[in-house]
């Protein structure tokens, strides 16, 4: 179900960073299984079966089901952080950087909505060490957006009474695209990105 | 885990509409189990056990696990619709009605975040008829918010180029509170409601 959607976005091959090919196929199978049935209802046997492999072959690449979830979550969070830090570091006014951040973050959540749902909804299933690692990545993601908004306030471009609350709301709005986005729906990922960039500039009262 | 949180909000007893008491206890146990392990990983035996009852006692009140999920989803969606229709029908300017809608919808998602997560994330697990019924309720929820925004545009109070996209974004922002809200966090449900009402009035460029 999700594999076709995930690829439809274009850009780069999803999970292209995972090698060898068998490890990549198992990861894609795990994303689909977790999205469809939930982490706890999925067995490593289910995942191996979806990938057309034996359970023994799975254990060559991943010791546990939690290791698969951690790998998915880590790659997803690394990508989210890279998108937002690139936007924060980009040239231009704070409004241009914030609009760019929202457009690319929304596009990622729309195009990769199956992965994003697993990444967002199964955080509690990670073991304590892995969870702490992911929480640290999320803090840095948050800091990238806060930096853009803070720059805009400092430059007199934005009027924002509560920078940390507004940062939280901006990220939340973009993340929730993964919940409602439907590839068969009436809006493309780019259209949602453009709509949301405009709404977020309004949230910070960006000067026109 | 969730039962204490759910009650902390005050107002009325959660699930007070469910009688007799055994049926209510089973529903509360199902919400907790679905939230913790996911719908597919939960058995009716797990639910009965959490409620301190036998599986046979569960079947007196609910024929299937799906019937429990439907009951939870139906009550949650009825409540969401009642909140938003009350705000849409309230007296006052469109800005006052929109702020009221956001404040109460956010408060509900913050106070009842465990229930809201189950209601939002397990939609796909409903059978086709139940799903169609819930989708119809969601359309009405959407229509209530769209009506307020449309009234504001017609009255010249709001400036909104894309009413349906903005309606979608407002609802999405409020719903996602259920994902990130933490009862031990630094913001109370009322504080999040006030912050979000301000952000949403900015999204529609409400005149001050």
Coordinates of C-alpha atoms in Angstrom, one line a residue:
Chain A
X1 CA 0.0 0.0 0.0
X2 CA 2.5 2.6 1.0
X3 CA 5.4 1.7 -1.3
X4 CA 3.9 3.1 -4.4
X5 CA 2.9 6.3 -2.6
X6 CA 6.3 6.7 -1.1
X7 CA 8.0 6.5 -4.4
X8 CA 5.5 8.8 -6.1
X9 CA 7.1 11.8 -4.5
X10 CA 10.1 11.5 -6.7
X11 CA 13.3 13.3 -5.6
X12 CA 15.4 10.4 -4.3
X13 CA 14.8 6.7 -3.8
X14 CA 13.2 6.2 -0.4
X15 CA 15.4 4.3 2.0
X16 CA 18.2 4.5 -0.6
X17 CA 20.6 5.0 2.3
X18 CA 19.8 1.5 3.6
X19 CA 22.1 -1.3 2.3
X20 CA 22.3 -4.1 1.3
X21 CA 19.1 -4.4 -0.7
X22 CA 17.7 -7.1 1.6
X23 CA 18.0 -4.8 4.6
X24 CA 16.2 -2.1 2.6
X25 CA 13.4 -4.4 1.6
X26 CA 12.9 -5.5 5.2
X27 CA 12.7 -1.9 6.3
X28 CA 10.1 -1.0 3.7
X29 CA 8.1 -4.1 4.7
X30 CA 8.3 -3.1 8.4
X31 CA 7.0 0.4 7.6
X32 CA 4.0 -1.0 5.7
X33 CA 3.3 -3.6 8.4
X34 CA 3.6 -1.1 11.3
X35 CA 1.4 1.4 9.5
X36 CA -1.3 -1.2 8.7
X37 CA -1.5 -3.2 12.0
X38 CA 0.5 -1.2 14.5
X39 CA 3.9 -2.0 16.0
X40 CA 2.7 -4.3 18.7
X41 CA 0.5 -6.4 16.4
X42 CA 3.3 -7.0 14.0
X43 CA 5.8 -9.9 14.3
X44 CA 9.2 -10.2 12.7
X45 CA 7.7 -13.2 10.9
X46 CA 5.1 -10.9 9.3
X47 CA 7.8 -8.5 8.2
X48 CA 10.0 -11.2 6.7
X49 CA 7.0 -12.7 4.9
X50 CA 6.1 -9.3 3.4
X51 CA 9.7 -8.9 2.2
X52 CA 9.5 -12.5 0.7
X53 CA 12.2 -13.7 3.1
X54 CA 12.5 -16.1 5.9
X55 CA 12.6 -15.1 9.6
X56 CA 16.2 -16.4 9.8
X57 CA 17.2 -14.1 6.9
X58 CA 15.7 -11.1 8.8
X59 CA 17.9 -11.8 11.8
X60 CA 21.0 -11.4 9.7
X61 CA 20.1 -7.7 9.3
X62 CA 18.1 -6.8 12.4
X63 CA 18.3 -8.5 15.8
X64 CA 14.9 -7.3 17.0
X65 CA 11.7 -5.7 15.9
X66 CA 12.6 -2.7 18.0
X67 CA 15.8 -2.3 16.0
X68 CA 13.7 -2.0 12.8
X69 CA 11.5 0.6 14.4
X70 CA 14.5 2.5 15.6
X71 CA 16.1 2.4 12.2
X72 CA 12.9 3.8 10.6
X73 CA 12.5 6.4 13.3
X74 CA 16.2 7.5 13.1
X75 CA 16.2 7.9 9.3
X76 CA 12.9 9.8 9.4
X77 CA 14.0 12.1 12.2
X78 CA 17.4 12.7 10.5
X79 CA 15.6 13.7 7.3
X80 CA 13.2 16.0 9.2
X81 CA 16.1 17.7 10.9
X82 CA 18.1 18.1 7.7
X83 CA 15.1 19.7 6.0
X84 CA 14.6 22.2 8.8
X85 CA 18.3 23.0 9.4
X86 CA 18.8 23.6 5.7
X87 CA 15.8 26.0 5.7
X88 CA 17.1 27.8 8.8
X89 CA 20.6 28.2 7.3
X90 CA 19.3 29.3 3.9
X91 CA 19.9 32.9 2.7
X92 CA 17.0 35.4 2.6
X93 CA 14.7 37.1 5.0
X94 CA 13.2 35.3 8.0
X95 CA 9.8 35.2 6.1
X96 CA 11.5 33.5 3.1
X97 CA 13.3 31.0 5.3
X98 CA 10.1 30.2 7.3
X99 CA 8.1 29.7 4.2
X100 CA 10.8 27.5 2.7
X101 CA 10.9 25.4 6.0
X102 CA 7.1 24.9 6.0
X103 CA 6.9 24.1 2.3
X104 CA 9.6 21.4 2.4
X105 CA 8.5 20.0 5.8
X106 CA 4.9 19.7 4.6
X107 CA 5.9 18.1 1.3
X108 CA 7.9 15.5 3.2
X109 CA 5.0 14.6 5.5
X110 CA 2.6 14.5 2.6
X111 CA 4.8 12.4 0.2
X112 CA 6.0 10.1 3.0
X113 CA 2.9 10.0 5.1
X114 CA 3.0 6.3 5.8
X115 CA 6.5 6.5 7.1
X116 CA 5.8 9.7 9.0
X117 CA 2.8 8.1 10.8
X118 CA 4.9 5.2 12.0
X119 CA 7.7 7.6 13.1
X120 CA 5.2 9.9 15.0
X121 CA 2.7 7.4 16.5
X122 CA 5.1 4.6 17.6
X123 CA 7.6 6.6 19.6
X124 CA 6.5 5.0 22.8
X125 CA 7.5 1.6 21.5
X126 CA 11.2 2.5 21.3
X127 CA 13.4 1.3 24.1
X128 CA 14.6 4.0 26.6
X129 CA 18.0 4.6 25.0
X130 CA 16.7 4.8 21.5
X131 CA 13.9 7.0 22.7
X132 CA 16.3 9.4 24.3
X133 CA 18.3 9.7 21.1
X134 CA 15.1 10.5 19.1
X135 CA 13.9 13.0 21.7
X136 CA 17.3 14.8 21.3
X137 CA 16.8 15.0 17.5
X138 CA 13.3 16.4 18.0
X139 CA 14.8 19.1 20.3
X140 CA 17.2 20.1 17.5
X141 CA 14.3 20.1 14.9
X142 CA 12.4 22.4 17.2
X143 CA 15.4 24.7 17.7
X144 CA 15.8 25.1 13.9
X145 CA 12.3 26.5 13.6
X146 CA 12.6 28.6 16.7
X147 CA 15.7 30.1 15.4
X148 CA 14.0 31.3 12.2
X149 CA 11.1 32.8 14.2
X150 CA 13.4 34.4 16.7
X151 CA 15.4 36.0 13.8
X152 CA 12.2 37.4 12.4
X153 CA 11.2 38.9 15.7
X154 CA 14.7 40.3 16.3
X155 CA 14.7 41.9 12.8
X156 CA 11.2 43.4 13.4
X157 CA 9.8 41.3 10.5
X158 CA 7.5 39.2 12.7
X159 CA 5.2 40.0 15.6
X160 CA 5.1 36.9 17.9
X161 CA 4.1 37.1 21.6
X162 CA 5.0 33.5 22.4
X163 CA 7.9 32.2 20.3
X164 CA 8.1 28.7 21.8
X165 CA 4.3 28.2 21.6
X166 CA 4.3 29.4 18.0
X167 CA 7.2 27.1 17.1
X168 CA 5.3 24.1 18.6
X169 CA 2.1 25.0 16.7
X170 CA 4.0 25.4 13.3
X171 CA 5.7 22.0 13.7
X172 CA 2.4 20.4 14.8
X173 CA 0.5 21.8 11.9
X174 CA 3.1 20.4 9.4
X175 CA 3.4 17.0 11.2
X176 CA -0.4 16.4 11.2
X177 CA -0.4 16.5 7.4
X178 CA 0.8 12.9 7.7
X179 CA -2.4 12.0 9.4
X180 CA -4.9 13.5 7.0
X181 CA -3.1 13.6 3.7
X182 CA -4.5 11.3 1.0
X183 CA -2.6 10.7 -2.2
X184 CA -6.0 10.4 -4.0
X185 CA -7.3 13.7 -2.4
X186 CA -7.8 17.0 -4.2
X187 CA -4.6 18.7 -3.1
X188 CA -1.0 17.9 -4.1
X189 CA 1.9 18.0 -1.6
X190 CA 3.1 21.2 -3.2
X191 CA -0.3 22.8 -3.0
X192 CA -0.6 21.9 0.7
X193 CA 2.9 23.3 1.2
X194 CA 2.0 26.6 -0.4
X195 CA -1.2 27.0 1.5
X196 CA 0.5 26.2 4.8
X197 CA 3.5 28.5 4.2
X198 CA 0.9 31.4 3.7
X199 CA -1.0 30.4 6.9
X200 CA 2.3 30.2 8.9
X201 CA 3.4 33.6 7.7
X202 CA 0.0 34.9 9.0
X203 CA 0.6 33.2 12.3
X204 CA 3.8 35.2 12.8
X205 CA 2.2 38.4 11.4
X206 CA 5.0 38.6 8.8
X207 CA 5.2 42.1 7.2
X208 CA 4.2 42.0 3.5
Chain B
X1 CA -2.6 5.4 32.7
X2 CA -5.2 7.5 31.0
X3 CA -8.1 7.2 33.4
X4 CA -6.7 9.7 35.8
X5 CA -5.8 12.2 33.1
X6 CA -9.2 11.9 31.5
X7 CA -10.9 12.7 34.8
X8 CA -8.5 15.6 35.6
X9 CA -10.2 17.8 33.1
X10 CA -13.3 18.1 35.2
X11 CA -16.6 19.2 33.6
X12 CA -18.4 16.0 33.5
X13 CA -17.6 12.3 34.2
X14 CA -16.0 10.9 31.1
X15 CA -18.1 8.2 29.4
X16 CA -20.9 9.1 31.9
X17 CA -23.3 8.4 29.0
X18 CA -22.4 4.8 28.9
X19 CA -24.5 2.5 31.1
X20 CA -24.6 0.2 32.9
X21 CA -21.4 0.6 35.0
X22 CA -19.9 -2.6 33.6
X23 CA -20.2 -1.4 30.0
X24 CA -18.6 1.9 31.0
X25 CA -15.7 0.2 32.8
X26 CA -15.1 -2.0 29.7
X27 CA -15.1 1.0 27.5
X28 CA -12.5 2.8 29.7
X29 CA -10.4 -0.4 29.7
X30 CA -10.6 -0.6 25.9
X31 CA -9.5 3.0 25.4
X32 CA -6.5 2.4 27.7
X33 CA -5.5 -0.9 25.9
X34 CA -6.0 0.5 22.4
X35 CA -3.9 3.6 23.3
X36 CA -1.1 1.5 24.8
X37 CA -0.8 -1.4 22.4
X38 CA -2.9 -0.4 19.4
X39 CA -6.3 -1.9 18.3
X40 CA -4.9 -4.9 16.4
X41 CA -2.6 -6.0 19.3
X42 CA -5.4 -5.9 21.8
X43 CA -7.7 -8.8 22.5
X44 CA -11.2 -8.8 24.1
X45 CA -9.5 -10.9 26.8
X46 CA -7.0 -8.1 27.5
X47 CA -9.9 -5.6 27.8
X48 CA -11.9 -7.8 30.1
X49 CA -8.9 -8.4 32.2
X50 CA -8.1 -4.7 32.6
X51 CA -11.7 -4.1 33.7
X52 CA -11.5 -7.0 36.2
X53 CA -14.1 -9.0 34.3
X54 CA -14.2 -12.3 32.4
X55 CA -14.3 -12.5 28.6
X56 CA -17.8 -13.9 28.9
X57 CA -19.0 -10.9 30.9
X58 CA -17.6 -8.6 28.1
X59 CA -19.7 -10.4 25.5
X60 CA -22.9 -9.5 27.4
X61 CA -22.2 -5.8 26.5
X62 CA -20.2 -5.9 23.3
X63 CA -20.3 -8.6 20.6
X64 CA -16.9 -7.7 19.1
X65 CA -13.8 -5.7 19.7
X66 CA -14.8 -3.6 16.7
X67 CA -18.1 -2.7 18.5
X68 CA -16.0 -1.3 21.4
X69 CA -13.9 0.8 19.0
X70 CA -17.0 2.0 17.2
X71 CA -18.7 3.0 20.5
X72 CA -15.5 5.0 21.5
X73 CA -15.2 6.6 18.1
X74 CA -18.9 7.5 17.9
X75 CA -19.0 9.1 21.4
X76 CA -15.8 11.0 20.7
X77 CA -17.0 12.3 17.3
X78 CA -20.4 13.2 18.7
X79 CA -18.7 15.2 21.4
X80 CA -16.4 17.0 18.9
X81 CA -19.4 17.8 16.7
X82 CA -21.4 19.1 19.7
X83 CA -18.5 21.4 20.7
X84 CA -18.1 22.9 17.3
X85 CA -21.8 23.3 16.4
X86 CA -22.3 25.0 19.8
X87 CA -19.5 27.4 18.9
X88 CA -20.8 28.0 15.4
X89 CA -24.4 28.7 16.7
X90 CA -23.2 31.0 19.6
X91 CA -23.9 34.7 19.5
X92 CA -21.1 37.2 18.8
X93 CA -18.8 38.1 15.9
X94 CA -17.3 35.5 13.7
X95 CA -13.9 36.2 15.5
X96 CA -15.5 35.5 18.9
X97 CA -17.2 32.3 17.6
X98 CA -14.0 31.1 16.0
X99 CA -11.9 31.8 19.1
X100 CA -14.5 30.0 21.2
X101 CA -14.5 27.0 18.8
X102 CA -10.8 26.7 18.9
X103 CA -10.6 27.1 22.7
X104 CA -13.1 24.4 23.5
X105 CA -11.9 22.0 20.7
X106 CA -8.3 22.3 21.9
X107 CA -9.3 21.9 25.5
X108 CA -11.1 18.7 24.7
X109 CA -8.2 17.2 22.7
X110 CA -5.7 18.1 25.6
X111 CA -7.9 16.8 28.4
X112 CA -9.0 13.7 26.6
X113 CA -5.8 13.1 24.6
X114 CA -5.7 9.3 25.2
X115 CA -9.3 8.9 23.9
X116 CA -8.6 11.4 21.0
X117 CA -5.6 9.4 19.9
X118 CA -7.6 6.2 19.7
X119 CA -10.4 8.0 17.9
X120 CA -8.1 9.6 15.4
X121 CA -5.5 6.9 14.7
X122 CA -7.7 3.8 14.6
X123 CA -10.3 4.9 12.0
X124 CA -9.0 2.4 9.5
X125 CA -9.9 -0.5 11.9
X126 CA -13.6 0.3 11.8
X127 CA -15.8 -1.8 9.6
X128 CA -17.1 -0.2 6.4
X129 CA -20.6 0.8 7.7
X130 CA -19.2 2.2 10.9
X131 CA -16.5 4.0 9.0
X132 CA -19.0 5.6 6.7
X133 CA -21.1 6.8 9.7
X134 CA -18.0 8.4 11.3
X135 CA -16.9 10.0 8.0
X136 CA -20.3 11.6 7.8
X137 CA -19.9 13.0 11.4
X138 CA -16.5 14.4 10.4
X139 CA -18.0 16.2 7.4
X140 CA -20.5 17.9 9.7
X141 CA -17.6 18.9 12.1
X142 CA -15.8 20.4 9.2
X143 CA -18.9 22.2 8.0
X144 CA -19.4 23.9 11.4
X145 CA -15.9 25.5 11.3
X146 CA -16.3 26.3 7.6
X147 CA -19.5 28.1 8.4
X148 CA -17.9 30.4 11.0
X149 CA -15.0 31.2 8.7
X150 CA -17.4 31.8 5.8
X151 CA -19.5 34.1 8.0
X152 CA -16.4 36.1 8.9
X153 CA -15.4 36.5 5.2
X154 CA -18.9 37.5 4.2
X155 CA -19.0 40.1 7.0
X156 CA -15.6 41.5 5.9
X157 CA -14.2 40.5 9.3
X158 CA -11.7 37.9 7.9
X159 CA -9.5 37.8 4.9
X160 CA -9.2 34.1 3.7
X161 CA -8.2 33.2 0.2
X162 CA -8.9 29.5 0.6
X163 CA -11.8 28.8 3.0
X164 CA -11.8 25.0 2.8
X165 CA -8.0 24.7 3.1
X166 CA -8.0 27.1 6.1
X167 CA -10.8 25.1 7.7
X168 CA -8.8 21.9 7.2
X169 CA -5.7 23.5 8.8
X170 CA -7.6 24.9 11.8
X171 CA -9.1 21.5 12.6
X172 CA -5.8 19.7 12.0
X173 CA -3.9 22.1 14.3
X174 CA -6.5 21.4 17.1
X175 CA -6.6 17.7 16.6
X176 CA -2.8 17.3 16.7
X177 CA -2.9 18.6 20.3
X178 CA -3.9 15.1 21.2
X179 CA -0.6 13.7 19.8
X180 CA 1.8 16.1 21.6
X181 CA -0.1 17.2 24.7
X182 CA 1.5 16.0 28.0
X183 CA -0.4 16.4 31.2
X184 CA 3.0 16.9 33.0
X185 CA 4.1 19.5 30.5
X186 CA 4.4 23.2 31.0
X187 CA 1.1 24.3 29.4
X188 CA -2.4 23.7 30.7
X189 CA -5.2 22.8 28.3
X190 CA -6.6 26.4 28.8
X191 CA -3.3 28.0 28.0
X192 CA -2.9 25.9 24.8
X193 CA -6.5 26.9 23.9
X194 CA -5.8 30.6 24.4
X195 CA -2.5 30.4 22.4
X196 CA -4.2 28.5 19.6
X197 CA -7.3 30.9 19.4
X198 CA -4.9 33.8 18.9
X199 CA -2.9 31.9 16.2
X200 CA -6.1 30.9 14.4
X201 CA -7.4 34.5 14.4
X202 CA -4.1 35.5 12.8
X203 CA -4.5 32.7 10.2
X204 CA -7.8 34.3 9.1
X205 CA -6.4 37.9 9.3
X206 CA -9.2 38.8 11.7
X207 CA -9.6 42.5 12.2
X208 CA -8.7 43.7 15.6

